Each structure stands twice: as structure tokens, then as C-alpha cells.
Amino acid sequence: MLASLCVYAVAALVYVMVGFSWQGAPGRPVHVLMIGGKAWNWIAAEPLFLRGLRLDLSQASLVLLLQMFSVGLAAMIPLGAGAERWKLGASCASAAFLAGWIYPLFAHWVWSEGWLSQLGSMYGLGRGFVDGGGASTIQVMGGLSGLSIAWILGPRRGKYSSEAGPAAIPAHNVVLVLAGCLLAWSGWLGLNSAGAILFNHGEPSAVVLIAVNTTLSAAASALTAAIVTRLRFGRPDASLAANGWMAGLVASSASAALLKPPAAVLVGMVAGALVVFAIEQLEFRLTIDDPGGAISVHAIAGLWGLLSVALLSDAGGGSRGQWLAQLIGMATLLGLILPLTYGLNWLIDRVYPHRVDSEGEWQGMDICELGAGAYPEFVVHSDEFTQR
């Protein structure tokens, strides 16, 4: 919990200081590149520290407010992938790079009239790259950052052995996990609505459709995950059903304002089935230890949500141009943002290692990092670590 607070604090502060300068807002000053006689919007040209920006109800100020929350969410997603072995200081340093450079750069391309959004006007590729609520900028980017962290950190001690497959290390309190899903749902209604109105020129009246589609997608995804685990394991799995609920919210982010309700249900059903198999493949076949399922929930479900824009929404309608625009955006995420994220975190690891030492991991992160146990009523270690 302290890591979540600190990571959000770092992300919000760094974004306000420098990040917004690179992202900007629609209609604000930008740097352009002339390619083939066309002016491609590359990066914003805002002053540092919000100088000259009026904090009122203007579009630019509302974009700033929404993005302070969005960049914090993107920065917190990797905490799930690095849980139980990621140093607090290293997670804050990673959040600073994400909020100060990686997130604003891609968000500008998508939401601030950048080159990905120009694919429609420049080359007739549908509406250009479409992402109403942050499936790419927040979810996929956070998931890919989590993948980078999981690669660099390696698995938790005891997760894999030479004699058997991965060991199950369940959450200490599944009730809190499920309660968090309901809190996330209420926040997602605002996130999807605000993104569609600010960036996709949606009308305020579209909030009802967005709320209905977001809820239907999450509901269908959670039920699908519960049914799939019931068929495969003989009983529903609460953790995977929770991941299914979250995957449905993530998948709805790109196109909640553009779907008809039956299509939103289909988006959720695919996301719920996809996240169950994705978690299994990452853990068993690729030996990627992701304690919270952050990579599958945010990156993989987010990519499916981006595809659903071209496949199922009113924006795409199955048109070849919209398909190509969405694929170009996804290729940019996988071919540029992922290597950039991994490279910057690798550099951090060379200067300040991300992972706690083996003794600290054995003690537990609360004792190692903070010098106190978070759950004093539980006896989780030997007397060696008990105060006398």
C-alpha cells in the first residue's frame, strides 16, 4: 500500500513538472516533422511546470487533471507484476521515467492530435488510431512496463523448482481482492467517460452508454472466467474471476463509447476467457512470475480491446483502414514502447538494483523495507526475526 501511494505521488509530481510538457492537449503548441510533404505532430511544446496554463474549466486544464490520475494508474500497474520482491525506491524511480517521458510521449500520439490519431486524416485509415478510455496509453503501457519489471526481477523464491511446475502462492486475503474489483468498477465509469468526452469528442449524453457498456463488459468477463475455471478445474477460481472482471474493464476502455451493448458483452466474454489462458501460458510456458496477473489483465486484455475497435465498434465497422490504424498503434506499443520501457528499467537496475536481496525476500518486504510487519497477528517467520 505504501508503494502504491509513493508511486502515485512520484508519477503525479513528475508528470506536472515535465510530463505534461511533452503530452500537451488538443489545440496546444506542438513540434511537427515534415515527412512526404505532410506535417506529422510529434510532440507537444508546452513550458515546464505548467507555466502559462490556466487551471480553470478549459479543455487543457481538464486534460491535465485527468492525466494526473491516468499516469498514476499506469505507474501502479507494474507493482502487481513485481510484488514481493521489488524495492520501494526502484519502483519510484521506474514511475518517474514512465510519468516523465514514456507515458506522455505515447499519450500525445494518441490523444493530443499526434501522428497516430492523424492516420485517418493523412492516409484515410478510418478515424486514425482510436482509444477512448486509455486501453493503450494506460492499460497496455502499464502491462508492458510490468512485463519489463517481471523480466528484470525474475521469479520469486520458491515459485519454480527443477522437480515440478510453478508453485501456487495465493493472495493473503481474496476478500480484499474482490472488494477492490468493485472499487475499480466505479472508477472505470469515470475514466472511460472522461476520456471519450475529452479526446474522442463525445457528447456528455454518451455517459449512459459508456457506463452500460463498461459494466456489461466487466460482468460478462467475470462470469466467463468463472465458467472457464469451473470447467477446467472443477470449481470456480475466485482470483481468476477477479482478474476476469478487471480484464473486462480494461477491454472496454478503448471502445465503450462506440459499442452497442451486445458487442460490449462479446468484448467482455473474449477478455474473460483470454485472461485465464494468458495467465497460464505466462506462468507455465514462459516462466514469467506475475503475482497479480497484471500483464495478462492490462496488456493482453488491453490489446484485445484495441482490436475490438476495428472489429465490433461503430468506428471500425470491420473496415480495412481502421484495422490497419489499430494495428499500427499496437505495433508501436510492442515494437517501440516495450523496448524503451525495458531499456530504461534495465539502466535503473544497473545503478540501483530493482530486487531486494535473498535475505530480505525471505524475511518479507514489510520487514525488509520498512522494519515492521504489516500483519503482527500472523506468525509467518521463525523466531529468528521475532523481537525479544
Short mmCIF file of C-alpha atoms in Angstrom, two decimals:
data_model
loop_
_atom_site.label_atom_id
_atom_site.label_comp_id
_atom_site.label_asym_id
_atom_site.label_seq_id
_atom_site.Cartn_x
_atom_site.Cartn_y
_atom_site.Cartn_z
CA MET A 1 0.00 0.00 0.00
CA LEU A 2 2.86 2.37 0.76
CA ALA A 3 4.40 1.53 -2.61
CA SER A 4 1.11 2.42 -4.31
CA LEU A 5 0.96 5.77 -2.55
CA CYS A 6 4.61 6.59 -3.24
CA VAL A 7 4.48 5.51 -6.87
CA TYR A 8 1.38 7.60 -7.49
CA ALA A 9 2.93 10.57 -5.71
CA VAL A 10 6.09 10.37 -7.81
CA ALA A 11 4.12 9.92 -11.04
CA ALA A 12 1.82 12.89 -10.37
CA LEU A 13 4.65 15.21 -9.40
CA VAL A 14 6.92 14.28 -12.30
CA TYR A 15 4.05 14.49 -14.77
CA VAL A 16 3.16 18.01 -13.61
CA MET A 17 6.80 19.11 -13.69
CA VAL A 18 7.81 17.72 -17.09
CA GLY A 19 5.38 15.09 -18.43
CA PHE A 20 2.58 17.43 -19.46
CA SER A 21 5.17 19.46 -21.39
CA TRP A 22 5.63 16.51 -23.77
CA GLN A 23 1.98 15.40 -23.91
CA GLY A 24 0.09 18.67 -24.07
CA ALA A 25 -3.55 18.81 -25.09
CA PRO A 26 -5.51 19.09 -28.36
CA GLY A 27 -5.07 22.50 -29.96
CA ARG A 28 -1.98 23.41 -27.94
CA PRO A 29 1.54 24.19 -29.33
CA VAL A 30 3.41 21.21 -30.81
CA HIS A 31 6.58 20.25 -32.67
CA VAL A 32 5.96 18.78 -36.12
CA LEU A 33 8.04 16.78 -38.58
CA MET A 34 7.56 17.27 -42.32
CA ILE A 35 7.52 13.84 -44.00
CA GLY A 36 6.43 13.48 -47.59
CA GLY A 37 5.02 16.99 -47.57
CA LYS A 38 2.78 16.19 -44.60
CA ALA A 39 3.08 17.77 -41.14
CA TRP A 40 3.23 14.99 -38.55
CA ASN A 41 2.51 16.01 -34.98
CA TRP A 42 5.38 14.52 -33.00
CA ILE A 43 5.50 16.04 -29.50
CA ALA A 44 3.99 18.89 -27.51
CA ALA A 45 5.78 22.20 -26.97
CA GLU A 46 4.47 23.21 -23.55
CA PRO A 47 6.56 25.08 -20.93
CA LEU A 48 7.80 23.12 -17.94
CA PHE A 49 5.97 23.26 -14.59
CA LEU A 50 2.64 24.23 -16.24
CA ARG A 51 3.81 27.78 -16.84
CA GLY A 52 1.16 29.77 -18.69
CA LEU A 53 -1.55 27.10 -18.29
CA ARG A 54 -4.77 28.44 -16.80
CA LEU A 55 -6.22 25.95 -14.32
CA ASP A 56 -9.90 26.51 -14.98
CA LEU A 57 -12.51 24.55 -16.92
CA SER A 58 -10.66 24.81 -20.23
CA GLN A 59 -10.03 21.59 -22.15
CA ALA A 60 -6.28 21.75 -21.48
CA SER A 61 -6.75 22.04 -17.72
CA LEU A 62 -9.27 19.19 -17.68
CA VAL A 63 -6.83 17.06 -19.70
CA LEU A 64 -4.15 17.80 -17.12
CA LEU A 65 -6.43 16.78 -14.25
CA LEU A 66 -7.49 13.52 -15.92
CA GLN A 67 -3.92 12.68 -16.90
CA MET A 68 -2.61 13.13 -13.35
CA PHE A 69 -4.86 10.24 -12.36
CA SER A 70 -4.22 8.24 -15.53
CA VAL A 71 -0.44 8.38 -15.37
CA GLY A 72 -0.58 7.35 -11.71
CA LEU A 73 -2.71 4.34 -12.62
CA ALA A 74 -0.30 3.34 -15.39
CA ALA A 75 2.63 3.62 -12.97
CA MET A 76 0.92 1.49 -10.30
CA ILE A 77 0.08 -1.41 -12.62
CA PRO A 78 3.66 -2.82 -12.60
CA LEU A 79 3.51 -3.14 -8.81
CA GLY A 80 1.36 -6.25 -9.32
CA ALA A 81 3.98 -7.87 -11.54
CA GLY A 82 6.87 -7.02 -9.20
CA ALA A 83 5.12 -7.84 -5.93
CA GLU A 84 7.06 -9.42 -3.04
CA ARG A 85 10.50 -8.68 -4.49
CA TRP A 86 10.58 -5.11 -5.94
CA LYS A 87 12.32 -2.41 -3.89
CA LEU A 88 10.30 0.67 -3.00
CA GLY A 89 12.99 3.07 -4.25
CA ALA A 90 13.37 1.24 -7.54
CA SER A 91 9.61 1.26 -8.14
CA CYS A 92 9.55 5.02 -7.57
CA ALA A 93 12.47 5.53 -9.98
CA SER A 94 10.66 3.44 -12.61
CA ALA A 95 7.49 5.50 -12.10
CA ALA A 96 9.47 8.72 -12.64
CA PHE A 97 10.71 7.55 -16.06
CA LEU A 98 7.23 6.36 -17.03
CA ALA A 99 5.49 9.58 -16.00
CA GLY A 100 8.21 11.94 -17.20
CA TRP A 101 8.81 10.54 -20.66
CA ILE A 102 7.29 7.23 -21.83
CA TYR A 103 3.63 7.84 -20.96
CA PRO A 104 3.45 11.48 -22.16
CA LEU A 105 5.11 10.63 -25.45
CA PHE A 106 2.68 7.87 -26.43
CA ALA A 107 -0.33 9.67 -24.93
CA HIS A 108 0.49 12.67 -27.12
CA TRP A 109 0.50 10.49 -30.23
CA VAL A 110 -2.93 9.08 -29.32
CA TRP A 111 -4.80 11.85 -27.50
CA SER A 112 -3.21 15.20 -28.35
CA GLU A 113 -3.68 15.10 -32.13
CA GLY A 114 -0.39 13.22 -32.52
CA TRP A 115 0.68 11.16 -35.50
CA LEU A 116 -1.25 8.01 -34.54
CA SER A 117 -4.51 9.94 -34.39
CA GLN A 118 -3.58 11.58 -37.74
CA LEU A 119 -3.55 8.27 -39.61
CA GLY A 120 -7.16 8.84 -40.59
CA SER A 121 -6.81 12.39 -41.91
CA MET A 122 -3.39 11.79 -43.53
CA TYR A 123 -3.93 8.38 -45.10
CA GLY A 124 -7.63 7.68 -44.79
CA LEU A 125 -7.20 4.88 -42.24
CA GLY A 126 -10.65 5.08 -40.66
CA ARG A 127 -10.67 7.55 -37.79
CA GLY A 128 -6.99 7.03 -37.14
CA PHE A 129 -5.89 5.15 -34.05
CA VAL A 130 -8.84 5.16 -31.63
CA ASP A 131 -8.62 4.70 -27.88
CA GLY A 132 -11.33 6.43 -25.91
CA GLY A 133 -10.52 5.48 -22.32
CA GLY A 134 -6.86 4.52 -22.20
CA ALA A 135 -6.69 0.85 -23.20
CA SER A 136 -3.36 1.62 -24.87
CA THR A 137 -1.99 4.65 -23.04
CA ILE A 138 -2.81 3.43 -19.52
CA GLN A 139 -3.52 -0.30 -19.58
CA VAL A 140 -1.23 -1.75 -22.24
CA MET A 141 1.58 0.63 -21.31
CA GLY A 142 1.27 -0.31 -17.63
CA GLY A 143 1.10 -4.00 -18.51
CA LEU A 144 4.17 -3.81 -20.75
CA SER A 145 6.01 -1.97 -18.00
CA GLY A 146 5.01 -4.80 -15.67
CA LEU A 147 6.37 -7.32 -18.19
CA SER A 148 9.68 -5.47 -18.28
CA ILE A 149 9.87 -5.47 -14.48
CA ALA A 150 9.00 -9.18 -14.25
CA TRP A 151 11.75 -10.00 -16.76
CA ILE A 152 14.34 -7.94 -14.90
CA LEU A 153 13.37 -9.15 -11.41
CA GLY A 154 12.97 -12.82 -12.21
CA PRO A 155 10.59 -15.15 -10.32
CA ARG A 156 10.03 -15.10 -6.58
CA ARG A 157 11.99 -17.56 -4.49
CA GLY A 158 10.10 -20.85 -4.31
CA LYS A 159 7.93 -20.12 -7.33
CA TYR A 160 9.73 -22.56 -9.63
CA SER A 161 11.70 -25.69 -8.90
CA SER A 162 13.56 -28.17 -11.06
CA GLU A 163 11.31 -31.05 -9.99
CA ALA A 164 7.85 -29.55 -10.56
CA GLY A 165 5.93 -26.73 -12.18
CA PRO A 166 5.21 -23.34 -10.64
CA ALA A 167 4.02 -23.34 -7.05
CA ALA A 168 0.81 -21.53 -6.18
CA ILE A 169 1.40 -18.53 -3.90
CA PRO A 170 -2.12 -17.15 -3.32
CA ALA A 171 -3.02 -13.70 -2.10
CA HIS A 172 -3.29 -13.41 1.69
CA ASN A 173 -6.88 -12.09 1.52
CA VAL A 174 -9.06 -12.80 -1.51
CA VAL A 175 -11.95 -10.87 0.07
CA LEU A 176 -9.95 -7.65 -0.31
CA VAL A 177 -9.08 -8.60 -3.89
CA LEU A 178 -12.76 -8.96 -4.77
CA ALA A 179 -13.70 -5.77 -2.92
CA GLY A 180 -11.06 -3.96 -4.96
CA CYS A 181 -12.81 -5.09 -8.14
CA LEU A 182 -15.96 -3.20 -7.14
CA LEU A 183 -13.95 -0.08 -6.34
CA ALA A 184 -12.21 -0.34 -9.70
CA TRP A 185 -15.58 -0.58 -11.49
CA SER A 186 -16.80 2.71 -10.03
CA GLY A 187 -13.57 4.45 -11.02
CA TRP A 188 -13.64 2.99 -14.52
CA LEU A 189 -17.02 4.56 -15.23
CA GLY A 190 -15.47 7.99 -14.76
CA LEU A 191 -12.26 7.11 -16.58
CA ASN A 192 -13.98 5.82 -19.71
CA SER A 193 -16.49 8.69 -19.73
CA ALA A 194 -13.94 11.46 -19.26
CA GLY A 195 -11.61 10.04 -21.91
CA ALA A 196 -14.35 9.73 -24.50
CA ILE A 197 -15.60 13.29 -23.92
CA LEU A 198 -12.17 14.96 -23.80
CA PHE A 199 -10.34 13.07 -26.53
CA ASN A 200 -12.93 11.48 -28.86
CA HIS A 201 -15.32 14.46 -28.98
CA GLY A 202 -18.09 12.51 -27.28
CA GLU A 203 -21.22 14.22 -26.04
CA PRO A 204 -21.94 14.27 -22.29
CA SER A 205 -25.11 12.31 -23.05
CA ALA A 206 -22.88 9.37 -24.08
CA VAL A 207 -22.03 8.79 -20.41
CA VAL A 208 -25.03 6.48 -20.02
CA LEU A 209 -23.98 4.27 -22.96
CA ILE A 210 -20.39 4.23 -21.70
CA ALA A 211 -21.46 3.18 -18.18
CA VAL A 212 -23.73 0.45 -19.53
CA ASN A 213 -21.07 -0.95 -21.88
CA THR A 214 -18.32 -0.79 -19.25
CA THR A 215 -20.48 -2.68 -16.76
CA LEU A 216 -21.64 -5.26 -19.30
CA SER A 217 -18.08 -5.95 -20.41
CA ALA A 218 -16.86 -6.45 -16.84
CA ALA A 219 -19.84 -8.63 -15.93
CA ALA A 220 -19.51 -10.87 -18.99
CA SER A 221 -15.78 -11.17 -18.48
CA ALA A 222 -16.02 -12.16 -14.80
CA LEU A 223 -18.72 -14.76 -15.49
CA THR A 224 -16.77 -16.19 -18.41
CA ALA A 225 -13.64 -16.52 -16.26
CA ALA A 226 -15.69 -18.23 -13.53
CA ILE A 227 -17.24 -20.65 -16.03
CA VAL A 228 -13.92 -21.45 -17.72
CA THR A 229 -12.24 -22.19 -14.39
CA ARG A 230 -15.26 -24.28 -13.32
CA LEU A 231 -14.98 -26.39 -16.46
CA ARG A 232 -11.20 -26.75 -16.23
CA PHE A 233 -10.63 -27.16 -12.50
CA GLY A 234 -13.97 -28.46 -11.22
CA ARG A 235 -14.86 -25.27 -9.32
CA PRO A 236 -14.72 -21.52 -9.97
CA ASP A 237 -11.46 -19.79 -9.05
CA ALA A 238 -12.05 -16.56 -7.13
CA SER A 239 -8.72 -14.94 -8.05
CA LEU A 240 -9.09 -15.69 -11.75
CA ALA A 241 -12.71 -14.49 -11.72
CA ALA A 242 -11.45 -11.24 -10.19
CA ASN A 243 -8.84 -11.00 -12.93
CA GLY A 244 -11.64 -11.62 -15.43
CA TRP A 245 -13.67 -8.73 -14.02
CA MET A 246 -10.67 -6.43 -14.32
CA ALA A 247 -9.89 -7.67 -17.83
CA GLY A 248 -13.43 -6.79 -18.90
CA LEU A 249 -13.00 -3.26 -17.57
CA VAL A 250 -9.68 -2.94 -19.39
CA ALA A 251 -11.04 -4.29 -22.68
CA SER A 252 -13.96 -1.86 -22.56
CA SER A 253 -11.69 1.17 -22.27
CA ALA A 254 -10.89 1.59 -25.95
CA SER A 255 -14.42 1.49 -27.36
CA ALA A 256 -17.05 1.79 -24.60
CA ALA A 257 -18.48 4.90 -26.27
CA LEU A 258 -18.63 3.22 -29.68
CA LEU A 259 -20.13 -0.20 -28.94
CA LYS A 260 -23.68 -1.45 -28.92
CA PRO A 261 -24.47 -3.32 -25.67
CA PRO A 262 -24.43 -6.82 -27.26
CA ALA A 263 -20.98 -6.07 -28.66
CA ALA A 264 -19.80 -4.97 -25.20
CA VAL A 265 -20.90 -8.34 -23.83
CA LEU A 266 -18.89 -10.09 -26.55
CA VAL A 267 -15.84 -7.96 -25.79
CA GLY A 268 -16.10 -9.00 -22.14
CA MET A 269 -16.59 -12.70 -22.89
CA VAL A 270 -13.46 -12.83 -25.02
CA ALA A 271 -11.48 -10.90 -22.40
CA GLY A 272 -12.59 -13.26 -19.61
CA ALA A 273 -11.54 -16.38 -21.49
CA LEU A 274 -8.37 -14.76 -22.78
CA VAL A 275 -7.07 -13.68 -19.38
CA VAL A 276 -7.38 -17.16 -17.85
CA PHE A 277 -5.34 -18.80 -20.62
CA ALA A 278 -2.88 -15.89 -20.80
CA ILE A 279 -2.04 -16.17 -17.08
CA GLU A 280 -1.48 -19.89 -17.50
CA GLN A 281 0.75 -19.50 -20.55
CA LEU A 282 2.88 -16.79 -18.96
CA GLU A 283 3.34 -18.79 -15.76
CA PHE A 284 3.75 -22.33 -17.07
CA ARG A 285 5.31 -21.95 -20.51
CA LEU A 286 7.21 -18.67 -20.33
CA THR A 287 8.05 -18.91 -16.58
CA ILE A 288 7.13 -15.25 -16.05
CA ASP A 289 6.17 -14.74 -12.42
CA ASP A 290 3.37 -12.16 -12.32
CA PRO A 291 1.76 -12.39 -8.84
CA GLY A 292 -1.14 -10.07 -9.61
CA GLY A 293 -1.81 -11.08 -13.21
CA ALA A 294 -1.03 -7.50 -14.24
CA ILE A 295 0.49 -8.43 -17.60
CA SER A 296 -2.46 -10.56 -18.69
CA VAL A 297 -5.16 -8.27 -17.30
CA HIS A 298 -3.77 -4.96 -18.53
CA ALA A 299 -1.51 -5.66 -21.52
CA ILE A 300 -3.24 -8.62 -23.19
CA ALA A 301 -6.83 -7.61 -22.44
CA GLY A 302 -5.94 -4.06 -23.43
CA LEU A 303 -4.62 -5.22 -26.80
CA TRP A 304 -7.84 -7.15 -27.36
CA GLY A 305 -9.81 -4.01 -26.52
CA LEU A 306 -7.88 -2.09 -29.17
CA LEU A 307 -8.67 -4.76 -31.74
CA SER A 308 -12.35 -4.65 -30.81
CA VAL A 309 -12.49 -1.04 -32.03
CA ALA A 310 -11.91 -2.22 -35.60
CA LEU A 311 -13.86 -5.45 -35.24
CA LEU A 312 -17.02 -4.52 -33.34
CA SER A 313 -17.39 -0.77 -32.84
CA ASP A 314 -19.15 1.93 -34.85
CA ALA A 315 -15.74 3.49 -35.51
CA GLY A 316 -14.36 0.47 -37.31
CA GLY A 317 -17.24 -1.46 -38.74
CA GLY A 318 -14.69 -4.00 -39.96
CA SER A 319 -13.11 -1.52 -42.38
CA ARG A 320 -9.61 -2.30 -43.57
CA GLY A 321 -8.41 1.22 -42.83
CA GLN A 322 -9.45 1.13 -39.18
CA TRP A 323 -7.92 -2.32 -38.79
CA LEU A 324 -4.62 -1.01 -40.12
CA ALA A 325 -4.71 2.08 -37.88
CA GLN A 326 -5.30 -0.06 -34.78
CA LEU A 327 -2.56 -2.49 -35.78
CA ILE A 328 -0.08 0.36 -36.31
CA GLY A 329 -0.81 1.63 -32.79
CA MET A 330 -0.40 -1.85 -31.32
CA ALA A 331 2.84 -2.38 -33.25
CA THR A 332 4.14 0.92 -31.84
CA LEU A 333 3.40 -0.29 -28.33
CA LEU A 334 5.13 -3.64 -28.82
CA GLY A 335 7.94 -2.51 -31.11
CA LEU A 336 8.88 0.83 -29.52
CA ILE A 337 7.28 1.36 -26.10
CA LEU A 338 8.14 -2.11 -24.75
CA PRO A 339 11.87 -1.93 -25.69
CA LEU A 340 12.04 1.66 -24.43
CA THR A 341 10.43 0.71 -21.12
CA TYR A 342 12.66 -2.33 -20.71
CA GLY A 343 15.79 -0.37 -21.60
CA LEU A 344 15.14 2.43 -19.11
CA ASN A 345 14.34 -0.02 -16.32
CA TRP A 346 17.44 -2.03 -17.20
CA LEU A 347 19.51 1.14 -16.78
CA ILE A 348 17.91 1.76 -13.38
CA ASP A 349 18.79 -1.79 -12.40
CA ARG A 350 22.44 -1.21 -13.27
CA VAL A 351 22.60 1.82 -10.96
CA TYR A 352 20.17 0.78 -8.23
CA PRO A 353 19.13 -2.91 -8.37
CA HIS A 354 15.38 -3.43 -8.54
CA ARG A 355 15.26 -6.61 -6.49
CA VAL A 356 15.76 -7.00 -2.76
CA ASP A 357 18.44 -9.45 -1.70
CA SER A 358 17.51 -13.04 -0.91
CA GLU A 359 17.59 -12.47 2.86
CA GLY A 360 15.22 -9.54 2.57
CA GLU A 361 12.85 -11.51 0.38
CA TRP A 362 12.87 -14.37 2.89
CA GLN A 363 12.08 -12.01 5.76
CA GLY A 364 9.26 -10.36 3.82
CA MET A 365 9.08 -6.98 2.15
CA ASP A 366 7.44 -5.21 5.09
CA ILE A 367 10.20 -6.20 7.50
CA CYS A 368 12.98 -5.73 4.93
CA GLU A 369 11.88 -2.37 3.56
CA LEU A 370 10.02 -0.80 6.49
CA GLY A 371 11.40 -2.57 9.54
CA ALA A 372 7.98 -3.67 10.77
CA GLY A 373 5.48 -6.39 9.98
CA ALA A 374 2.18 -5.40 8.37
CA TYR A 375 0.31 -8.34 9.94
CA PRO A 376 1.53 -8.69 13.55
CA GLU A 377 -1.30 -11.10 14.37
CA PHE A 378 0.14 -13.68 11.97
CA VAL A 379 3.17 -15.81 12.75
CA VAL A 380 4.83 -16.07 9.37
CA HIS A 381 8.53 -16.41 10.18
CA SER A 382 10.76 -18.21 12.63
CA ASP A 383 11.85 -16.84 15.97
CA GLU A 384 14.99 -15.56 14.28
CA PHE A 385 13.04 -12.45 13.22
CA THR A 386 10.93 -12.05 16.37
CA GLN A 387 11.82 -9.19 18.72
CA ARG A 388 12.88 -10.37 22.17
#
